[in-house]
Amino acid sequence: MNAIESVELSVAYGAGRVLDRISWRAGPGEFWAVVGPNGSGKTTLVKTALGLLQPQSGTVSLFGVAPRRFDAWQRIGYLPQFASPAFPKFPATVSEMVGLGRLAGKRFPRLLNRSDASAVVNALGRLGVADLANRRIGELSGGQRQRVLLARALVNRPDLLILDEPTLALDPDSRESFYNLLAEMHRQGGSTIVLVTHDSATAGRYASHLLYLDRTVLFSGTFHDFCRSPEMAKQFGPFAQHTICHQHDGEGRSCAK
Amino acid sequence: MREVMEFLRFAFVQRALLAGVFIAVGCGLLGVFLVLRRHSMMGDGLAHFAFATVGLALWLGWAPLWVSLPLVALASLVILHLPSRAAMYGDAAIGMVSAVGVAIGVLLSSLGGGFSVDLFSFLFGDILAVSRAEAGLAVGLAAGVFAAILLAYHELFAVTFDDTSARVAGIRPERVNRLLAVLTALMVVLGIRVVGMLLVSSLLIFPAVTALQLCRSFRTALLASAALSALSVVLGLFVALWLNLPAGATIVLVNAAFFSASLLRRA
């Protein structure tokens, strides 16, 4: 079953249509990079898939269920574009914050137990930040913060991980380290990953599939197909295609050649 | 110390302490959520609205608490939903509800004539005049608020931290916000008896802000806020009795002293 599937999905803010008839599916174990220029609807697409925004027309589903009726939230890990605005002053330890991820799928009163505490320890250990467990979240560096937020998204070992511009506030070294971590986890885990990024060149190095948006779908498929498509070379220009595909091959060769 | 023990022999002091501590703990717990969600002034707005509900109760000759509890709870929901219904921010909604409350209170007091003195006594509170029934009700309602916070602790925490991520965990932030608003309304109405309408928001804000200066985790911040709030009521009450000062104002100044001390500790 597809992790996300949208059919003729349109979303509008007021009079302006942000997404226009998007049909797309992210299958099990696929690693998708969702790229496109600013305002192309990347974040809107994932927010609509998660039920945070309502579609104007068309449908979207999570594991075959409309977001409004979806209740298996423990299958989803989400790292939003902007962390909580309260982050720097918020009185919470890393453990407490990652523990919030375990509330997904629980019913009222959503009490956390020993297995939840152990899942938190495992998630922090997996991301190499176990030593931060008792640190106040406002004391973390940008790189540490993203790892901790990723730990929260991963604490349930989700089948679908959605990351919205996760490296926006990171320096190049932290960004590289974050992407390597993600690629490693994808190799080990097999969950579907949807990475929203404006950094299409770097995304090409790690993701297997590409969704190129500009309010509508410009390309949806594997990087392999994208790089070998003369239509895409015509659409984006050979330089843009080369920039993405250069990273994907990892050999400095442009796939378009 | 002997004088303090002497005060404790009086039934009205025992009632004031019992009701005051329960109300203070409830306000201390709720305050952390309100301050972190930047809804600190909601307590102030609701207290001002209570001026109208107390005025209405006195005008009708009914018990102010029973009239105020449902109406202030309703006002809290209006404050919560007005920004999404009309194009405005939350602080504007608080200001509007607050102003309407004061205006209605002033109108009723001018129409009613005879009860103005009673109405104005609610402005400054009188914890030492709490009756046995009022103390019982305050303890019961405050205990209900503790239970609600305990049961909804993780949902309140998640929504306070980040309501978008909370929604993706299957939590409905709008329900949690409604719960928080209604609980705040209950504590504001009860708190009016302790420190009065003009100062009740301090019971919600000061202990929370002081605890936030000192604590590293959410759980300890909640516990510290509740403890500081209770301590300020006990200390404020005894200082007021000892020096023959108004209890409500003394409690607020003790809270302010705790906050100043927390700043010194941070420095």
Coordinates of C-alpha atoms in Angstrom, one line a residue:
Chain A
M1 CA 0.0 0.0 0.0
N2 CA 1.2 3.5 -0.8
A3 CA 2.3 5.6 2.1
I4 CA 1.0 8.7 0.5
E5 CA -1.3 9.0 -2.5
S6 CA -2.8 12.1 -4.0
V7 CA -5.2 12.1 -6.9
E8 CA -6.0 15.4 -8.7
L9 CA -5.2 17.2 -5.5
S10 CA -5.7 21.0 -5.5
V11 CA -5.2 23.3 -2.6
A12 CA -5.9 27.1 -2.5
Y13 CA -5.2 29.8 0.0
G14 CA -8.0 32.2 -0.5
A15 CA -8.3 32.9 -4.2
G16 CA -4.8 31.7 -5.1
R17 CA -4.3 28.1 -6.0
V18 CA -1.1 26.7 -4.5
L19 CA -1.3 23.2 -5.8
D20 CA -3.0 22.3 -9.0
R21 CA -4.3 18.8 -9.6
I22 CA -1.3 16.9 -8.1
S23 CA -1.4 13.2 -8.7
W24 CA 1.5 11.4 -6.9
R25 CA 2.2 8.4 -4.9
A26 CA 5.0 7.5 -2.5
G27 CA 5.3 3.7 -2.2
P28 CA 6.8 1.6 0.5
G29 CA 10.5 2.0 1.2
E30 CA 10.9 4.8 -1.4
F31 CA 13.0 7.8 -0.6
W32 CA 11.4 10.8 -2.2
A33 CA 12.9 14.3 -2.5
V34 CA 10.2 16.9 -3.1
V35 CA 11.9 19.9 -4.7
G36 CA 10.9 23.1 -6.4
P37 CA 11.3 26.8 -6.2
N38 CA 10.0 28.9 -3.3
G39 CA 6.2 29.0 -3.2
S40 CA 5.9 25.9 -5.4
G41 CA 3.7 24.1 -2.9
K42 CA 6.1 21.6 -1.4
T43 CA 5.2 22.3 2.2
T44 CA 1.5 22.7 1.3
L45 CA 1.6 19.2 -0.2
V46 CA 2.9 17.5 2.9
K47 CA 0.7 19.5 5.2
T48 CA -2.4 18.5 3.2
A49 CA -1.3 14.9 3.2
L50 CA -1.1 15.1 7.0
G51 CA -4.5 16.7 7.3
L52 CA -3.1 20.0 8.5
L53 CA -4.6 21.8 5.5
Q54 CA -7.8 21.0 3.6
P55 CA -7.8 20.3 -0.1
Q56 CA -9.9 22.4 -2.4
S57 CA -10.6 19.4 -4.6
G58 CA -9.2 16.0 -5.3
T59 CA -8.1 13.4 -2.7
V60 CA -5.1 12.5 -0.6
S61 CA -4.6 9.5 1.6
L62 CA -2.1 8.1 4.2
F63 CA -1.8 4.3 3.8
G64 CA -5.1 4.3 2.0
V65 CA -7.0 6.3 4.5
A66 CA -8.1 10.0 4.2
P67 CA -6.2 12.1 6.8
R68 CA -9.4 13.1 8.5
R69 CA -10.2 9.4 9.3
F70 CA -6.6 8.3 9.8
D71 CA -5.7 7.3 13.3
A72 CA -2.5 5.2 13.1
W73 CA -0.4 8.3 13.7
Q74 CA 2.4 6.1 15.2
R75 CA 3.1 5.0 11.6
I76 CA 4.0 8.6 10.8
G77 CA 7.1 10.6 11.8
Y78 CA 7.1 14.3 11.0
L79 CA 9.7 16.9 11.3
P80 CA 8.1 20.3 10.5
Q81 CA 9.8 23.1 8.7
F82 CA 10.0 25.3 11.7
A83 CA 10.5 24.0 15.2
S84 CA 8.2 25.3 18.0
P85 CA 8.6 29.1 18.3
A86 CA 8.8 28.5 22.1
F87 CA 11.9 26.3 21.6
P88 CA 14.7 28.5 23.1
K89 CA 12.8 29.3 26.4
F90 CA 10.7 26.2 26.7
P91 CA 11.4 24.3 30.0
A92 CA 11.7 20.8 28.6
T93 CA 14.5 18.2 28.5
V94 CA 15.4 16.4 25.4
S95 CA 13.9 13.2 26.8
E96 CA 10.6 14.9 27.6
M97 CA 10.4 16.4 24.1
V98 CA 11.3 13.1 22.3
G99 CA 8.8 11.3 24.6
L100 CA 6.0 13.5 23.0
G101 CA 6.5 11.5 19.8
R102 CA 5.2 8.4 21.7
L103 CA 1.8 10.0 22.3
A104 CA 0.9 9.2 18.7
G105 CA -1.5 6.3 18.4
K106 CA -2.2 6.3 22.2
R107 CA -5.7 6.9 23.5
F108 CA -6.8 9.3 26.2
P109 CA -5.2 9.8 28.8
R110 CA -2.1 9.0 26.7
L111 CA 0.0 7.9 29.6
L112 CA 3.7 7.0 28.9
N113 CA 5.1 3.9 30.4
R114 CA 8.5 2.1 30.7
S115 CA 8.5 0.9 27.2
D116 CA 7.9 4.4 26.0
A117 CA 10.9 5.6 28.1
S118 CA 13.0 2.8 26.7
A119 CA 11.9 3.8 23.1
V120 CA 13.1 7.3 23.8
V121 CA 16.5 6.1 25.0
N122 CA 16.8 3.9 21.9
A123 CA 15.9 6.7 19.5
L124 CA 18.4 9.1 21.1
G125 CA 21.0 6.4 21.0
R126 CA 20.3 5.6 17.4
L127 CA 20.9 9.2 16.5
G128 CA 24.0 9.5 18.6
V129 CA 22.6 12.0 21.1
A130 CA 21.9 9.8 24.1
D131 CA 24.2 12.0 26.2
L132 CA 21.8 14.9 25.6
A133 CA 18.8 13.2 27.3
N134 CA 18.7 15.5 30.3
R135 CA 19.8 18.7 28.6
R136 CA 17.3 21.5 28.3
I137 CA 16.2 21.8 24.7
G138 CA 17.0 25.5 24.5
E139 CA 20.7 24.7 25.2
L140 CA 21.2 22.7 22.1
S141 CA 23.1 23.7 19.0
G142 CA 21.3 23.8 15.6
G143 CA 22.7 20.4 14.6
Q144 CA 21.9 18.8 17.9
R145 CA 18.4 20.2 17.8
Q146 CA 17.7 18.7 14.4
R147 CA 19.0 15.3 15.5
V148 CA 16.8 15.5 18.6
L149 CA 13.7 16.5 16.5
L150 CA 14.6 13.6 14.1
A151 CA 14.7 11.3 17.2
R152 CA 11.2 12.5 18.1
A153 CA 10.0 11.8 14.6
L154 CA 11.6 8.3 14.6
V155 CA 10.8 7.3 18.2
N156 CA 7.9 5.0 16.9
R157 CA 10.0 3.6 14.1
P158 CA 7.5 5.0 11.6
D159 CA 6.6 3.5 8.3
L160 CA 6.5 7.0 6.8
L161 CA 8.9 9.8 7.7
I162 CA 8.2 13.3 6.4
L163 CA 10.9 15.9 6.8
D164 CA 10.2 19.4 5.8
E165 CA 13.4 21.4 5.1
P166 CA 15.2 19.7 7.9
T167 CA 18.6 21.3 7.2
L168 CA 17.5 24.8 6.7
A169 CA 19.2 26.2 9.8
L170 CA 22.2 24.0 9.6
D171 CA 25.8 24.7 8.6
P172 CA 27.3 22.7 5.7
D173 CA 29.0 20.1 8.0
S174 CA 25.9 19.5 10.1
R175 CA 23.8 19.3 6.9
E176 CA 26.1 16.7 5.4
S177 CA 26.1 14.7 8.7
F178 CA 22.3 14.9 8.9
Y179 CA 21.8 13.6 5.3
N180 CA 24.3 10.8 5.9
L181 CA 22.4 9.8 9.0
L182 CA 19.2 9.8 7.0
A183 CA 20.6 7.7 4.2
E184 CA 22.0 5.2 6.7
M185 CA 18.6 4.9 8.4
H186 CA 16.9 4.5 5.1
R187 CA 19.3 1.7 4.2
Q188 CA 18.7 0.0 7.5
G189 CA 15.0 0.6 8.0
G190 CA 13.1 0.5 4.8
S191 CA 10.5 3.1 5.7
T192 CA 9.2 5.5 3.2
I193 CA 10.9 8.9 3.4
V194 CA 9.6 12.1 2.0
L195 CA 12.2 14.9 2.2
V196 CA 11.0 18.4 1.3
T197 CA 13.9 20.5 0.3
H198 CA 15.0 23.4 -1.8
D199 CA 18.4 21.9 -2.1
S200 CA 17.7 19.6 -5.0
A201 CA 21.3 19.1 -5.8
T202 CA 22.1 17.5 -2.4
A203 CA 18.8 15.7 -2.3
G204 CA 19.8 13.9 -5.5
R205 CA 22.7 12.3 -3.7
Y206 CA 20.5 10.5 -1.2
A207 CA 16.9 10.1 -2.5
S208 CA 15.8 7.4 -5.0
H209 CA 12.8 9.4 -6.3
L210 CA 12.1 12.9 -7.3
L211 CA 8.9 15.0 -7.2
Y212 CA 9.6 18.3 -8.9
L213 CA 6.8 20.7 -8.1
D214 CA 5.9 24.2 -9.3
R215 CA 2.3 24.3 -8.2
T216 CA 1.8 21.4 -10.5
V217 CA 3.9 18.3 -11.0
L218 CA 6.8 18.9 -13.4
F219 CA 8.3 15.6 -12.8
S220 CA 7.5 12.5 -10.7
G221 CA 9.6 9.4 -10.8
T222 CA 13.1 8.0 -10.1
F223 CA 16.2 10.0 -10.3
H224 CA 17.4 7.6 -12.9
D225 CA 14.5 8.5 -15.2
F226 CA 14.8 12.2 -14.5
C227 CA 18.5 12.2 -15.4
R228 CA 17.9 10.4 -18.6
S229 CA 14.9 12.3 -19.7
P230 CA 15.5 14.7 -22.7
E231 CA 12.1 16.3 -21.8
M232 CA 13.5 17.2 -18.4
A233 CA 16.7 18.6 -20.0
K234 CA 14.4 20.7 -22.2
Q235 CA 12.2 21.7 -19.3
F236 CA 14.8 22.7 -16.7
G237 CA 17.7 23.3 -19.0
P238 CA 20.8 21.0 -19.2
F239 CA 22.5 22.9 -16.4
A240 CA 19.8 22.4 -13.8
Q241 CA 19.4 18.8 -14.7
H242 CA 23.2 18.4 -14.5
T243 CA 23.3 20.0 -11.1
I244 CA 20.8 17.5 -9.7
C245 CA 22.1 14.5 -11.5
H246 CA 25.8 15.2 -10.9
Q247 CA 25.2 14.5 -7.2
H248 CA 23.0 11.5 -7.8
D249 CA 25.6 9.6 -9.7
G250 CA 28.3 10.6 -7.2
E251 CA 30.9 10.2 -10.0
G252 CA 30.8 13.7 -11.3
R253 CA 29.0 12.5 -14.4
S254 CA 25.8 14.1 -15.7
C255 CA 23.2 11.4 -16.2
A256 CA 21.8 13.5 -19.0
K257 CA 24.8 12.8 -21.2
Chain B
M1 CA 6.1 32.0 65.2
R2 CA 3.8 31.9 68.2
E3 CA 1.6 34.5 66.5
V4 CA 1.4 32.4 63.4
M5 CA 0.3 29.5 65.4
E6 CA -2.3 31.7 67.2
F7 CA -3.8 32.7 63.8
L8 CA -4.1 29.0 62.9
R9 CA -6.6 28.5 65.7
F10 CA -9.1 30.7 64.0
A11 CA -11.6 28.9 61.7
F12 CA -11.7 31.7 59.2
V13 CA -7.9 31.5 58.8
Q14 CA -8.0 27.8 58.4
R15 CA -10.7 28.2 55.7
A16 CA -8.7 30.9 54.0
L17 CA -5.6 28.8 54.0
L18 CA -7.3 25.7 52.7
A19 CA -9.2 27.5 49.9
G20 CA -6.2 29.7 49.1
V21 CA -3.7 26.9 48.8
F22 CA -6.0 24.8 46.6
I23 CA -6.7 27.8 44.3
A24 CA -3.1 28.8 44.3
V25 CA -1.9 25.3 43.2
G26 CA -4.5 25.2 40.4
C27 CA -3.5 28.7 39.2
G28 CA 0.2 27.7 39.5
L29 CA -0.3 24.6 37.3
L30 CA -2.5 26.4 34.7
G31 CA -0.2 29.4 34.6
V32 CA 2.7 27.4 33.1
F33 CA 0.6 26.4 30.1
L34 CA -0.8 29.9 29.7
V35 CA 2.5 31.7 29.9
L36 CA 4.2 29.3 27.5
R37 CA 1.3 29.6 25.1
R38 CA 1.5 33.4 25.4
H39 CA -2.0 33.5 26.8
S40 CA -0.9 35.1 30.0
M41 CA -3.4 37.9 29.8
M42 CA -6.3 35.6 29.4
G43 CA -6.6 35.5 33.2
D44 CA -6.7 39.3 33.3
G45 CA -9.3 39.5 30.6
L46 CA -11.5 36.9 32.3
A47 CA -11.2 38.6 35.6
H48 CA -12.4 41.9 34.1
F49 CA -15.3 40.0 32.5
A50 CA -16.1 38.6 35.9
F51 CA -16.8 42.2 37.0
A52 CA -19.9 42.0 34.9
T53 CA -20.9 38.5 36.1
V54 CA -20.5 39.4 39.7
G55 CA -22.5 42.6 39.1
L56 CA -25.2 40.6 37.4
A57 CA -25.4 38.2 40.3
L58 CA -25.6 41.0 42.8
W59 CA -28.3 42.7 40.7
L60 CA -30.3 39.6 40.6
G61 CA -29.7 38.8 44.2
W62 CA -28.0 35.4 43.4
A63 CA -24.7 33.9 44.6
P64 CA -21.9 35.5 42.5
L65 CA -19.9 32.3 42.3
W66 CA -22.7 30.3 40.6
V67 CA -23.4 33.1 38.1
S68 CA -19.8 33.8 37.4
L69 CA -18.6 30.2 36.8
P70 CA -20.6 29.4 33.7
L71 CA -20.5 32.9 32.3
V72 CA -16.8 33.4 32.7
A73 CA -16.3 29.9 31.2
L74 CA -18.4 31.0 28.2
A75 CA -16.3 34.2 27.9
S76 CA -13.1 32.1 27.8
L77 CA -14.5 30.2 24.8
V78 CA -15.4 33.5 23.1
I79 CA -11.8 34.7 23.6
L80 CA -10.6 31.4 22.2
H81 CA -12.7 31.4 19.1
L82 CA -13.1 35.1 18.3
P83 CA -9.7 35.3 16.5
S84 CA -10.6 32.6 14.1
R85 CA -14.1 33.9 13.4
A86 CA -13.0 37.5 13.0
A87 CA -9.7 38.7 11.5
M88 CA -7.9 39.5 14.7
Y89 CA -5.2 38.3 17.1
G90 CA -5.9 36.8 20.5
D91 CA -4.8 39.8 22.5
A92 CA -7.4 41.9 20.8
A93 CA -10.1 39.4 21.7
I94 CA -9.0 39.5 25.3
G95 CA -9.1 43.3 25.3
M96 CA -12.6 43.3 23.8
V97 CA -14.1 40.8 26.2
S98 CA -12.4 42.5 29.1
A99 CA -13.7 45.9 28.1
V100 CA -17.3 44.6 27.6
G101 CA -17.2 43.0 31.0
V102 CA -16.1 46.1 32.8
A103 CA -18.6 48.2 30.9
I104 CA -21.5 45.9 31.8
G105 CA -20.3 45.8 35.4
V106 CA -20.2 49.6 35.6
L107 CA -23.7 49.9 34.0
L108 CA -25.2 47.3 36.4
S109 CA -23.6 49.0 39.4
S110 CA -25.0 52.4 38.4
L111 CA -28.4 50.8 37.8
G112 CA -28.4 48.7 40.9
G113 CA -27.2 51.4 43.3
G114 CA -27.3 49.5 46.6
F115 CA -24.8 46.7 45.8
S116 CA -21.9 48.9 44.6
V117 CA -20.0 48.4 47.8
D118 CA -20.3 44.6 47.5
L119 CA -19.3 44.7 43.9
F120 CA -16.2 46.7 44.6
S121 CA -15.2 44.3 47.4
F122 CA -14.7 41.7 44.6
L123 CA -12.2 44.0 43.0
F124 CA -9.7 43.5 45.8
G125 CA -10.7 40.1 47.1
D126 CA -11.2 39.0 50.7
I127 CA -9.8 35.6 51.4
L128 CA -10.4 35.9 55.1
A129 CA -14.1 36.2 54.5
V130 CA -14.4 32.9 52.7
S131 CA -17.4 31.0 54.0
R132 CA -17.4 27.3 54.8
A133 CA -19.4 26.5 51.7
E134 CA -17.2 28.7 49.5
A135 CA -14.1 26.9 50.9
G136 CA -15.6 23.5 50.2
L137 CA -16.6 24.5 46.6
A138 CA -13.1 26.0 46.0
V139 CA -11.4 22.8 47.2
G140 CA -13.8 20.7 45.1
L141 CA -13.4 22.7 41.9
A142 CA -9.6 23.1 42.4
A143 CA -9.3 19.3 42.9
G144 CA -11.3 18.8 39.7
V145 CA -8.9 21.1 37.9
F146 CA -5.9 19.1 39.2
A147 CA -7.5 15.9 38.0
A148 CA -8.1 17.4 34.5
I149 CA -4.6 18.6 34.3
L150 CA -3.2 15.2 35.4
L151 CA -5.3 13.3 32.9
A152 CA -4.6 15.6 30.0
Y153 CA -1.0 16.3 31.1
H154 CA 0.7 14.9 28.0
E155 CA -1.8 16.5 25.6
L156 CA -1.5 19.9 27.3
F157 CA 2.3 19.5 27.2
A158 CA 2.3 18.5 23.5
V159 CA 0.0 21.3 22.3
T160 CA 1.8 23.8 24.5
F161 CA 5.1 22.8 22.9
D162 CA 4.0 22.6 19.3
D163 CA 0.4 22.3 18.2
T164 CA 1.3 21.2 14.6
S165 CA 3.4 18.3 15.8
A166 CA 0.7 17.5 18.4
R167 CA -1.9 17.3 15.6
V168 CA 0.3 14.8 13.7
A169 CA 0.4 12.7 16.9
G170 CA -3.4 12.5 16.6
I171 CA -4.1 15.1 19.3
R172 CA -6.8 17.7 18.6
P173 CA -5.3 21.0 19.7
E174 CA -8.7 22.8 19.6
R175 CA -10.1 20.4 22.3
V176 CA -7.0 20.9 24.4
N177 CA -7.3 24.7 24.0
R178 CA -10.9 24.6 25.1
L179 CA -10.1 22.6 28.1
L180 CA -7.3 25.0 29.1
A181 CA -9.6 28.0 28.6
V182 CA -12.5 26.6 30.7
L183 CA -10.1 25.5 33.5
T184 CA -8.6 29.0 33.5
A185 CA -12.0 30.5 33.8
L186 CA -12.8 28.3 36.8
M187 CA -9.6 29.2 38.5
V188 CA -10.0 32.9 37.8
V189 CA -13.5 32.9 39.3
L190 CA -12.2 31.1 42.4
G191 CA -9.0 33.3 42.5
I192 CA -11.1 36.4 42.7
R193 CA -12.0 35.5 46.2
V194 CA -8.3 35.3 47.1
V195 CA -6.8 38.4 45.6
G196 CA -9.6 40.1 43.8
M197 CA -10.4 40.8 40.1
L198 CA -7.6 43.3 39.7
L199 CA -4.9 41.0 40.9
V200 CA -6.1 37.5 40.0
S201 CA -4.0 37.2 36.9
S202 CA -0.9 37.5 39.1
L203 CA -1.7 34.1 40.6
L204 CA -1.6 32.7 37.1
I205 CA 1.5 34.6 35.8
F206 CA 4.0 35.1 38.7
P207 CA 4.5 31.6 39.9
A208 CA 4.8 30.2 36.4
V209 CA 7.2 32.8 35.3
T210 CA 9.3 32.4 38.4
A211 CA 9.4 28.6 37.9
L212 CA 10.4 29.0 34.3
Q213 CA 13.5 30.9 35.5
L214 CA 14.5 28.0 37.7
C215 CA 13.5 24.8 36.1
R216 CA 15.0 22.7 33.3
S217 CA 12.2 20.2 32.7
F218 CA 8.5 20.7 32.1
R219 CA 7.4 18.5 34.9
T220 CA 9.6 20.3 37.5
A221 CA 8.4 23.7 36.1
L222 CA 4.8 22.6 36.8
L223 CA 5.6 21.3 40.3
A224 CA 7.7 24.4 41.2
S225 CA 5.0 26.8 39.9
A226 CA 2.3 25.0 42.0
A227 CA 4.6 25.0 45.1
L228 CA 5.6 28.7 44.7
S229 CA 2.0 29.7 44.2
A230 CA 0.9 27.8 47.4
L231 CA 3.8 29.2 49.4
S232 CA 3.1 32.8 48.3
V233 CA -0.5 32.4 49.5
V234 CA 0.5 31.0 52.8
L235 CA 3.3 33.5 53.4
G236 CA 1.2 36.4 52.1
L237 CA -1.7 35.5 54.3
F238 CA 0.4 35.3 57.5
V239 CA 2.3 38.5 56.7
A240 CA -1.0 40.3 56.0
L241 CA -2.5 39.0 59.3
W242 CA 0.7 39.8 61.2
L243 CA 1.1 43.4 59.9
N244 CA -2.6 44.0 59.4
L245 CA -2.3 44.5 55.6
P246 CA -4.7 43.6 52.8
A247 CA -4.2 39.9 52.1
G248 CA -4.7 39.9 48.3
A249 CA -2.1 42.7 47.7
T250 CA 0.3 41.1 50.1
I251 CA 0.1 37.7 48.3
V252 CA 0.8 39.4 45.0
L253 CA 3.9 41.2 46.4
V254 CA 5.2 38.0 47.9
N255 CA 4.9 36.5 44.4
A256 CA 6.8 39.5 43.0
A257 CA 9.5 39.0 45.6
F258 CA 9.9 35.3 44.6
F259 CA 10.2 36.3 41.0
S260 CA 12.9 39.0 41.9
A261 CA 14.8 36.4 43.9
S262 CA 14.6 34.0 40.9
L263 CA 16.1 36.7 38.7
L264 CA 18.9 37.2 41.2
R265 CA 19.6 33.5 41.2
R266 CA 19.8 33.4 37.4
A267 CA 22.2 36.4 37.3

